[in-house]
Tab-separated table of C-alpha atoms and ligand atoms in Angstrom:
chain	number	residue	atom	x	y	z
S	1	MET	CA	20.876	3.603	-24.582
S	2	LYS	CA	18.511	1.634	-22.325
S	3	LYS	CA	14.814	2.525	-22.266
S	4	VAL	CA	13.408	2.645	-18.729
S	5	LEU	CA	9.818	2.415	-17.468
S	6	ILE	CA	9.390	3.496	-13.832
S	7	LEU	CA	6.330	2.249	-11.961
S	8	GLY	CA	5.835	4.608	-9.011
S	9	SER	CA	8.014	7.466	-10.256
S	10	THR	CA	6.575	9.921	-7.714
S	11	GLY	CA	7.668	7.928	-4.654
S	12	SER	CA	10.937	7.884	-2.754
S	13	ILE	CA	12.529	5.162	-4.957
S	14	GLY	CA	10.950	6.635	-8.098
S	15	VAL	CA	12.416	10.089	-7.464
S	16	ASN	CA	15.822	8.579	-6.651
S	17	SER	CA	15.657	6.546	-9.863
S	18	LEU	CA	15.142	9.754	-11.821
S	19	ASN	CA	18.078	11.294	-9.917
S	20	VAL	CA	20.252	8.389	-11.133
S	21	ILE	CA	18.997	8.648	-14.724
S	22	ARG	CA	19.601	12.409	-14.708
S	23	GLU	CA	23.303	11.644	-14.019
S	24	HIS	CA	23.547	9.369	-17.081
S	25	PRO	CA	21.617	10.927	-19.964
S	26	ASP	CA	23.807	9.034	-22.437
S	27	LYS	CA	22.936	5.623	-20.912
S	28	PHE	CA	19.278	5.718	-19.918
S	29	GLN	CA	16.113	7.187	-21.402
S	30	VAL	CA	12.833	7.437	-19.472
S	31	VAL	CA	10.059	6.099	-21.709
S	32	GLY	CA	7.295	5.785	-19.132
S	33	ILE	CA	6.337	6.886	-15.615
S	34	THR	CA	3.367	6.118	-13.361
S	35	THR	CA	1.820	7.385	-10.148
S	36	ASN	CA	-1.060	6.636	-7.841
S	37	SER	CA	-2.413	10.200	-7.695
S	38	ASN	CA	0.408	12.765	-7.404
S	39	ILE	CA	-0.115	14.455	-10.768
S	40	GLU	CA	1.652	17.685	-9.718
S	41	LEU	CA	4.980	15.895	-9.376
S	42	LEU	CA	4.208	13.674	-12.368
S	43	GLU	CA	3.670	16.751	-14.522
S	44	GLN	CA	7.083	18.148	-13.508
S	45	GLN	CA	8.646	14.771	-14.345
S	46	ILE	CA	6.863	14.710	-17.718
S	47	ASN	CA	8.197	18.170	-18.536
S	48	GLU	CA	11.756	17.207	-17.650
S	49	PHE	CA	11.977	13.656	-19.040
S	50	ASN	CA	9.456	13.733	-21.881
S	51	PRO	CA	8.229	10.106	-21.584
S	52	LYS	CA	6.103	8.500	-24.295
S	53	ILE	CA	3.596	6.987	-21.893
S	54	VAL	CA	2.275	7.842	-18.429
S	55	ALA	CA	-0.245	6.092	-16.215
S	56	VAL	CA	-2.186	7.398	-13.222
S	57	LYS	CA	-4.046	4.918	-11.055
S	58	ASP	CA	-6.559	7.462	-9.772
S	59	VAL	CA	-8.995	7.896	-12.671
S	60	SER	CA	-10.145	11.417	-11.787
S	61	GLN	CA	-6.555	12.607	-11.397
S	62	ALA	CA	-5.743	11.058	-14.772
S	63	LYS	CA	-8.565	13.130	-16.302
S	64	ALA	CA	-7.297	16.264	-14.574
S	65	LEU	CA	-3.804	15.616	-15.933
S	66	LYS	CA	-5.138	15.184	-19.478
S	67	LYS	CA	-6.766	18.615	-19.237
S	68	ARG	CA	-3.589	20.247	-17.934
S	69	LEU	CA	-1.227	18.701	-20.464
S	70	ASN	CA	-1.402	19.999	-23.932
S	71	SER	CA	0.580	17.235	-25.579
S	72	SER	CA	0.464	13.973	-27.446
S	73	ILE	CA	1.657	11.853	-24.535
S	74	GLU	CA	-0.464	8.769	-23.986
S	75	ILE	CA	-2.122	8.906	-20.552
S	76	LEU	CA	-3.464	5.622	-19.201
S	77	SER	CA	-5.590	5.387	-16.078
S	78	GLY	CA	-6.743	2.994	-13.386
S	79	GLU	CA	-5.110	-0.215	-12.227
S	80	ASP	CA	-5.433	-1.551	-15.770
S	81	GLY	CA	-3.647	1.522	-17.065
S	82	ILE	CA	-0.590	0.722	-14.950
S	83	ILE	CA	-0.680	-2.931	-16.042
S	84	ASN	CA	-1.019	-1.818	-19.675
S	85	ALA	CA	1.995	0.467	-19.354
S	86	ALA	CA	4.059	-2.588	-18.361
S	87	LEU	CA	2.405	-4.773	-20.991
S	88	ASN	CA	2.303	-2.541	-24.049
S	89	SER	CA	5.106	0.015	-23.939
S	90	ASP	CA	8.543	-0.346	-25.447
S	91	TYR	CA	11.251	-0.563	-22.763
S	92	ASP	CA	14.325	-2.562	-21.719
S	93	ILE	CA	14.214	-2.145	-17.927
S	94	LEU	CA	11.270	-1.837	-15.569
S	95	ILE	CA	11.929	-0.170	-12.214
S	96	GLY	CA	9.408	-1.647	-9.777
S	97	ALA	CA	8.972	1.225	-7.298
S	98	MET	CA	5.288	0.932	-6.428
S	99	VAL	CA	4.477	0.087	-2.833
S	100	GLY	CA	2.758	-3.062	-1.585
S	101	PHE	CA	0.707	-5.729	-3.362
S	102	SER	CA	-0.204	-3.213	-6.096
S	103	GLY	CA	3.189	-3.847	-7.743
S	104	LEU	CA	2.592	-7.562	-8.353
S	105	LEU	CA	0.495	-7.701	-11.541
S	106	PRO	CA	2.372	-5.055	-13.572
S	107	THR	CA	5.683	-6.681	-12.591
S	108	ILE	CA	4.408	-10.049	-13.814
S	109	GLU	CA	3.602	-8.461	-17.206
S	110	ALA	CA	7.171	-7.187	-17.497
S	111	ILE	CA	8.522	-10.621	-16.536
S	112	LYS	CA	6.388	-12.259	-19.228
S	113	LYS	CA	7.998	-9.897	-21.741
S	114	GLY	CA	11.418	-11.192	-20.614
S	115	LYS	CA	12.581	-7.786	-19.352
S	116	ARG	CA	15.079	-6.798	-16.684
S	117	ILE	CA	13.256	-5.834	-13.498
S	118	ALA	CA	15.091	-3.507	-11.128
S	119	LEU	CA	12.970	-4.552	-8.167
S	120	ALA	CA	12.410	-2.307	-5.142
S	121	ASN	CA	8.838	-3.528	-4.586
S	122	LYS	CA	9.786	-6.406	-2.254
S	123	GLU	CA	6.110	-7.248	-1.620
S	124	THR	CA	5.940	-8.761	-5.139
S	125	LEU	CA	8.366	-11.518	-4.069
S	126	VAL	CA	6.890	-11.811	-0.582
S	127	VAL	CA	3.340	-12.531	-1.739
S	128	ALA	CA	4.056	-14.630	-4.823
S	129	GLY	CA	7.732	-15.559	-4.763
S	130	GLU	CA	7.269	-19.060	-6.126
S	131	ILE	CA	5.109	-17.925	-9.054
S	132	VAL	CA	7.284	-14.889	-9.823
S	133	THR	CA	10.595	-16.776	-9.792
S	134	GLY	CA	9.013	-19.539	-11.883
S	135	LEU	CA	7.953	-16.979	-14.509
S	136	VAL	CA	11.387	-15.328	-14.460
S	137	ALA	CA	12.921	-18.683	-15.405
S	138	GLU	CA	10.222	-19.501	-17.969
S	139	PHE	CA	10.468	-16.164	-19.810
S	140	SER	CA	14.227	-15.590	-19.331
S	141	ALA	CA	13.565	-12.357	-17.482
S	142	GLU	CA	15.956	-10.995	-14.880
S	143	ILE	CA	15.374	-9.561	-11.400
S	144	ILE	CA	18.139	-7.351	-10.056
S	145	PRO	CA	17.308	-6.289	-6.507
S	146	VAL	CA	17.202	-2.601	-5.590
S	147	ASP	CA	16.591	-3.184	-1.873
S	148	SER	CA	19.967	-2.178	-0.430
S	149	GLU	CA	20.497	-5.404	1.559
S	150	HIS	CA	19.741	-7.610	-1.418
S	151	SER	CA	21.812	-5.460	-3.733
S	152	ALA	CA	24.676	-5.927	-1.261
S	153	ILE	CA	24.240	-9.716	-1.262
S	154	TYR	CA	23.936	-9.768	-5.038
S	155	GLN	CA	27.215	-7.837	-5.278
S	156	CYS	CA	28.919	-10.181	-2.786
S	157	LEU	CA	27.818	-13.200	-4.842
S	158	VAL	CA	29.247	-12.068	-8.171
S	159	GLY	CA	31.792	-14.717	-9.189
S	160	GLU	CA	30.779	-17.042	-6.346
S	161	ASN	CA	29.020	-20.403	-6.289
S	162	LEU	CA	25.655	-20.318	-4.438
S	163	GLU	CA	26.276	-23.877	-3.209
S	164	GLU	CA	29.263	-22.630	-1.217
S	165	VAL	CA	27.177	-20.100	0.736
S	166	GLU	CA	26.849	-21.017	4.407
S	167	LYS	CA	24.461	-18.179	5.235
S	168	ILE	CA	23.546	-14.653	4.352
S	169	ILE	CA	23.546	-11.971	6.994
S	170	LEU	CA	20.951	-9.258	6.471
S	171	THR	CA	21.803	-6.113	8.383
S	172	ALA	CA	19.028	-4.090	10.025
S	173	SER	CA	19.221	-0.553	11.372
S	174	GLY	CA	16.755	-1.523	14.116
S	175	GLY	CA	14.621	1.524	13.259
S	176	PRO	CA	13.611	4.369	15.565
S	177	PHE	CA	12.585	2.069	18.459
S	178	LEU	CA	15.748	-0.008	18.712
S	179	ASN	CA	16.521	1.267	22.205
S	180	LYS	CA	12.957	1.522	23.518
S	181	ASP	CA	11.270	-1.057	25.768
S	182	LYS	CA	8.434	-3.126	24.389
S	183	SER	CA	6.054	-1.249	26.731
S	184	PHE	CA	6.781	1.896	24.702
S	185	PHE	CA	4.898	0.357	21.747
S	186	GLU	CA	1.577	0.880	23.582
S	187	ASN	CA	1.711	4.628	23.125
S	188	ALA	CA	4.215	5.156	20.303
S	189	THR	CA	2.931	7.936	18.050
S	190	VAL	CA	2.819	8.056	14.244
S	191	GLU	CA	5.330	10.892	14.304
S	192	GLU	CA	7.788	8.878	16.437
S	193	ALA	CA	7.402	5.802	14.230
S	194	LEU	CA	8.008	7.841	11.061
S	195	ASN	CA	11.223	9.315	12.463
S	196	HIS	CA	13.746	6.848	10.976
S	197	PRO	CA	17.328	7.436	12.160
S	198	ASN	CA	19.145	6.672	8.848
S	199	TRP	CA	16.844	6.397	5.846
S	200	LYS	CA	14.316	8.753	4.247
S	201	MET	CA	11.655	6.565	2.633
S	202	GLY	CA	7.918	6.334	1.917
S	203	ASN	CA	5.576	6.101	4.935
S	204	LYS	CA	4.676	2.406	4.605
S	205	ILE	CA	8.241	1.096	4.604
S	206	THR	CA	9.193	3.543	7.371
S	207	ILE	CA	6.530	2.065	9.664
S	208	ASP	CA	7.670	-1.420	8.571
S	209	SER	CA	11.162	-0.446	9.721
S	210	ALA	CA	9.853	0.631	13.120
S	211	THR	CA	8.088	-2.741	13.635
S	212	MET	CA	10.994	-4.558	11.917
S	213	MET	CA	8.432	-6.118	9.569
S	214	ASN	CA	10.592	-4.594	6.853
S	215	LYS	CA	13.405	-6.955	7.824
S	216	GLY	CA	10.945	-9.829	7.978
S	217	LEU	CA	9.745	-9.057	4.447
S	218	GLU	CA	13.401	-8.862	3.407
S	219	VAL	CA	14.110	-12.327	4.828
S	220	ILE	CA	11.324	-13.691	2.599
S	221	GLU	CA	12.576	-11.598	-0.340
S	222	ALA	CA	16.092	-13.032	0.157
S	223	HIS	CA	14.704	-16.564	0.252
S	224	TRP	CA	13.231	-16.150	-3.250
S	225	LEU	CA	16.074	-14.136	-4.729
S	226	PHE	CA	18.885	-16.409	-3.570
S	227	GLY	CA	17.074	-19.722	-3.101
S	228	LEU	CA	18.175	-20.223	0.521
S	229	PRO	CA	16.065	-21.681	3.360
S	230	ALA	CA	15.095	-19.608	6.422
S	231	GLU	CA	17.861	-21.291	8.485
S	232	LYS	CA	20.501	-19.782	6.208
S	233	ILE	CA	19.148	-16.232	6.385
S	234	GLU	CA	20.236	-14.430	9.525
S	235	VAL	CA	19.395	-10.909	10.695
S	236	VAL	CA	21.958	-8.800	12.545
S	237	VAL	CA	21.228	-5.320	13.875
S	238	HIS	CA	23.813	-2.805	12.666
S	239	PRO	CA	22.571	0.660	13.668
S	240	GLN	CA	25.035	2.604	11.477
S	241	SER	CA	23.502	1.211	8.220
S	242	ILE	CA	26.876	1.309	6.434
S	243	ILE	CA	27.358	-2.434	5.936
S	244	HIS	CA	24.344	-3.151	3.745
S	245	SER	CA	24.553	-6.945	4.178
S	246	MET	CA	26.994	-9.856	4.100
S	247	VAL	CA	27.505	-13.367	2.797
S	248	GLN	CA	29.333	-16.052	4.760
S	249	PHE	CA	30.843	-18.926	2.754
S	250	GLN	CA	31.532	-22.525	3.756
S	251	ASP	CA	35.207	-21.733	4.464
S	252	GLY	CA	34.091	-19.169	7.077
S	253	SER	CA	35.009	-16.151	4.975
S	254	ILE	CA	32.546	-13.223	5.099
S	255	LYS	CA	32.103	-10.724	2.245
S	256	ALA	CA	30.289	-7.439	2.852
S	257	GLN	CA	29.202	-4.485	0.748
S	258	LEU	CA	29.467	-1.021	2.299
S	259	GLY	CA	28.150	2.397	1.384
S	260	LEU	CA	26.236	5.386	2.685
S	261	PRO	CA	22.513	4.926	3.335
S	262	ASP	CA	21.505	6.291	-0.079
S	263	MET	CA	19.342	4.311	-2.509
S	264	LYS	CA	20.887	5.892	-5.594
S	265	LEU	CA	23.768	3.397	-5.546
S	266	PRO	CA	21.693	0.172	-5.518
S	267	ILE	CA	19.313	1.679	-8.089
S	268	GLN	CA	22.211	2.541	-10.396
S	269	TYR	CA	23.751	-0.916	-9.924
S	270	ALA	CA	20.455	-2.614	-10.866
S	271	LEU	CA	20.243	-0.471	-14.015
S	272	SER	CA	23.844	-0.893	-15.154
S	273	PHE	CA	24.792	-4.427	-13.966
S	274	PRO	CA	27.187	-6.022	-14.852
S	275	GLU	CA	28.824	-2.657	-15.556
S	276	ARG	CA	29.678	-0.200	-12.751
S	277	LEU	CA	29.163	3.419	-13.762
S	278	ASN	CA	31.171	6.370	-12.576
S	279	ASN	CA	29.121	8.981	-10.678
S	280	ASN	CA	29.308	12.009	-8.377
S	281	PHE	CA	27.480	10.425	-5.420
S	282	THR	CA	28.944	11.250	-1.988
S	283	ARG	CA	31.689	8.775	-1.003
S	284	THR	CA	31.808	6.885	2.305
S	285	ASN	CA	34.318	8.399	4.721
S	286	LEU	CA	35.170	5.575	7.137
S	287	PRO	CA	37.122	7.647	9.734
S	288	SER	CA	34.062	9.887	10.171
S	289	ILE	CA	31.919	6.831	10.930
S	290	LYS	CA	34.445	5.525	13.530
S	291	THR	CA	32.453	2.601	14.966
S	292	PHE	CA	30.515	-0.348	13.615
S	293	THR	CA	28.315	-2.191	16.108
S	294	PHE	CA	26.286	-5.394	15.793
S	295	PHE	CA	23.534	-6.983	17.918
S	296	GLU	CA	21.215	-9.918	17.704
S	297	PRO	CA	17.658	-8.759	17.004
S	298	ASP	CA	15.163	-8.909	19.867
S	299	PHE	CA	12.556	-11.326	18.471
S	300	ASP	CA	10.382	-11.014	21.561
S	301	LYS	CA	10.130	-7.241	21.215
S	302	PHE	CA	9.868	-7.144	17.410
S	303	GLU	CA	7.087	-9.726	17.006
S	304	CYS	CA	6.638	-8.853	13.317
S	305	LEU	CA	10.103	-10.210	12.559
S	306	SER	CA	9.216	-13.544	14.225
S	307	LEU	CA	5.890	-13.680	12.367
S	308	ALA	CA	7.666	-13.195	9.032
S	309	TYR	CA	10.052	-16.097	9.741
S	310	GLN	CA	7.031	-18.229	10.726
S	311	ALA	CA	5.202	-17.293	7.515
S	312	LEU	CA	8.253	-18.173	5.426
S	313	ARG	CA	8.510	-21.562	7.163
S	314	SER	CA	4.755	-22.217	6.690
S	315	GLY	CA	5.068	-21.336	3.001
S	316	GLY	CA	2.124	-21.369	0.574
S	317	ASN	CA	-0.154	-18.380	1.072
S	318	ALA	CA	1.153	-17.530	4.583
S	319	PRO	CA	3.487	-14.724	3.389
S	320	CYS	CA	0.581	-13.274	1.357
S	321	ILE	CA	-1.614	-13.222	4.479
S	322	LEU	CA	1.258	-11.686	6.489
S	323	ASN	CA	1.739	-8.975	3.876
S	324	ALA	CA	-1.919	-8.052	3.350
S	325	ALA	CA	-2.607	-7.942	7.098
S	326	ASN	CA	0.470	-5.784	7.560
S	327	GLU	CA	-0.520	-3.378	4.772
S	328	ILE	CA	-3.969	-2.766	6.273
S	329	ALA	CA	-2.675	-2.633	9.863
S	330	VAL	CA	-0.030	-0.051	8.875
S	331	GLU	CA	-2.674	1.998	7.047
S	332	LYS	CA	-4.856	1.913	10.168
S	333	PHE	CA	-1.944	2.926	12.394
S	334	LEU	CA	-1.062	5.843	10.091
S	335	LEU	CA	-4.697	6.996	10.298
S	336	GLY	CA	-4.585	6.856	14.101
S	337	LYS	CA	-7.150	4.027	14.256
S	338	ILE	CA	-5.001	1.451	16.072
S	339	LYS	CA	-2.003	1.456	18.410
S	340	PHE	CA	1.500	0.645	17.224
S	341	SER	CA	1.455	-2.448	19.464
S	342	GLU	CA	-1.668	-3.740	17.678
S	343	ILE	CA	0.045	-4.114	14.294
S	344	SER	CA	1.721	-7.424	15.171
S	345	LYS	CA	-1.375	-8.700	17.000
S	346	ILE	CA	-3.560	-8.130	13.931
S	347	ILE	CA	-1.076	-9.976	11.706
S	348	TYR	CA	-0.953	-12.854	14.183
S	349	GLU	CA	-4.777	-13.069	14.153
S	350	ALA	CA	-4.919	-13.035	10.345
S	351	LEU	CA	-2.300	-15.785	10.112
S	352	SER	CA	-4.195	-17.933	12.642
S	353	LYS	CA	-7.719	-17.393	11.233
S	354	ILE	CA	-7.281	-17.390	7.467
S	355	GLU	CA	-7.081	-20.784	5.825
S	356	HIS	CA	-3.627	-21.971	4.858
S	357	GLN	CA	-3.085	-23.051	1.258
S	358	LYS	CA	-0.010	-25.047	0.323
S	359	SER	CA	0.402	-24.269	-3.389
S	360	PRO	CA	-1.683	-21.235	-4.306
S	361	SER	CA	-2.089	-20.188	-7.947
S	362	LEU	CA	-1.871	-16.521	-8.907
S	363	ASP	CA	-5.679	-16.295	-8.727
S	364	ASP	CA	-5.573	-17.871	-5.247
S	365	ILE	CA	-2.991	-15.260	-4.190
S	366	ILE	CA	-5.169	-12.406	-5.488
S	367	GLU	CA	-8.149	-13.891	-3.631
S	368	CYS	CA	-6.130	-14.457	-0.435
S	369	ASP	CA	-4.923	-10.839	-0.483
S	370	LYS	CA	-8.535	-9.652	-0.780
S	371	ILE	CA	-9.884	-11.977	1.931
S	372	THR	CA	-7.136	-10.913	4.333
S	373	ARG	CA	-7.731	-7.217	3.663
S	374	ASP	CA	-11.469	-7.667	4.279
S	375	PHE	CA	-10.815	-9.690	7.445
S	376	VAL	CA	-8.507	-7.043	8.937
S	377	THR	CA	-10.646	-4.110	7.787
S	378	ASN	CA	-13.798	-5.589	9.331
S	379	SER	CA	-12.371	-7.182	12.491
S	380	PHE	CA	-10.301	-4.361	14.003
A	1	NDP	P1	6.476	5.609	-1.738
A	1	NDP	O1	5.225	5.518	-0.947
A	1	NDP	O2	7.387	6.756	-1.508
A	1	NDP	O3	6.118	5.583	-3.311
A	1	NDP	C1	5.260	4.637	-3.856
A	1	NDP	C2	4.985	4.960	-5.321
A	1	NDP	O4	3.984	4.082	-5.831
A	1	NDP	C3	4.427	6.355	-5.564
A	1	NDP	O5	4.763	6.774	-6.862
A	1	NDP	C4	2.934	6.127	-5.453
A	1	NDP	O6	2.170	7.167	-6.064
A	1	NDP	C5	2.789	4.817	-6.162
A	1	NDP	N1	1.667	4.017	-5.703
A	1	NDP	C6	1.314	3.761	-4.428
A	1	NDP	N2	0.239	2.970	-4.370
A	1	NDP	C7	-0.105	2.711	-5.659
A	1	NDP	C8	-1.155	1.966	-6.267
A	1	NDP	N3	-2.079	1.305	-5.550
A	1	NDP	N4	-1.196	1.900	-7.602
A	1	NDP	C9	-0.289	2.559	-8.358
A	1	NDP	N5	0.724	3.290	-7.843
A	1	NDP	C10	0.811	3.362	-6.509
A	1	NDP	O7	7.247	4.240	-1.523
A	1	NDP	P2	8.836	3.968	-1.545
A	1	NDP	O8	9.437	4.596	-2.753
A	1	NDP	O9	9.400	4.266	-0.221
A	1	NDP	O10	8.862	2.396	-1.703
A	1	NDP	C11	8.539	1.752	-2.931
A	1	NDP	C12	8.881	0.273	-2.809
A	1	NDP	O11	10.280	0.149	-2.665
A	1	NDP	C13	8.255	-0.408	-1.579
A	1	NDP	O12	7.905	-1.720	-1.905
A	1	NDP	C14	9.388	-0.397	-0.556
A	1	NDP	O13	9.308	-1.473	0.338
A	1	NDP	C15	10.613	-0.556	-1.464
A	1	NDP	N6	11.848	-0.008	-0.921
A	1	NDP	C16	11.937	1.323	-0.649
A	1	NDP	C17	13.106	1.865	-0.135
A	1	NDP	C18	13.237	3.347	0.090
A	1	NDP	O14	14.341	3.816	0.383
A	1	NDP	N7	12.185	4.138	-0.033
A	1	NDP	C19	14.265	1.014	0.168
A	1	NDP	C20	14.088	-0.360	-0.199
A	1	NDP	C21	12.912	-0.842	-0.718
A	1	NDP	P3	1.787	8.520	-5.202
A	1	NDP	O15	3.024	9.355	-5.187
A	1	NDP	O16	0.661	9.143	-5.966
A	1	NDP	O17	1.371	8.052	-3.850
A	2	MG	MG1	16.096	-2.734	2.646
């Protein structure tokens, strides 16, 4: 029986993680769950899974939850509460399902305890990939990716030698604006941008899919997970989202992993690896899909994808600046304060104006995230 702590249990990945665990009550036990503020859903999850520890980032909501619950469960609160859940509770696997930079510090605590991290929170690797992978090696921790593309690559690499990889091919759905002209971005609405054709996800990653920043963040994530340079990480648009990604080897052979667009499978794989567990998830019916298509991405239209490649090539704190500027720009777009077309422009400005650092420490990364957020908040 593996003990599981889920950071961000009330989100899209968090809820899917609980769906997976519900299928395997003999294999996994939920020992802790956390939320930002959604205590209604958290309370339902507490009643069903009976965790030992819960943490709520929003302090007033944590107080409200304490009043509602008449039990001995430990309720932590604030950012420190979430970090403490990762630091002080007893678990085997941490599911990193928080969104954005907020996932970084609690994930680092789990790494320092030498745990397995089932990592959905790609931003952790984007902002501090060098530090995080260094700590994974130092503390003999393990990151198994949950992001479907990276799970696919991980599965394709089992039994292979990384030195024989010619390139990895990340597939991209292209998002809701794949077939729109760039001029459409001027007036694209929040509702249109949130209308993803294949995946149902949290709002931030859904907007990232519409700008294709999500794929850019995934290129950086792949760089740190698989140790390959930008030149060996290629993006191919595959609108059906059935081939989750591919690896091409030096003999020209390509391996792919296929499945329905459903995060339960990569979540389960990250929990059970190297075992594969039987389940009742819907199977892929290839005749009903009929056609697979592939295109090169339009880097001129999807400027965020180009900016992410540039940030990866610049290295140092550039991906941290890219990420923080993107987080604030997406927040502003969701609030109706900026146009969709302004997201990439804001990120470009942040990357040009904020000082580049070659080898930032963790404190430098925390500072850079803050400076970038302040810059974007105050300048646009
Ligand atoms: P959601 O927005 O649906 O959920 C995020 C979770 O984190 C919620 O539980 C939320 O609480 C909590 N949370 C948000 N901000 C904070 C904070 N500052 N401090 C503490 N907790 C916080 O996101 P997703 O599940 O869609 O995505 C999670 C991560 O997984 C992201 O990094 C995303 O890129 C990645 N990912 C997601 C995929 C998907 O299919 N959804 C696919 C691949 C990767 P509350 O409910 O109160 O807001
Ligand atoms: Mg993905």
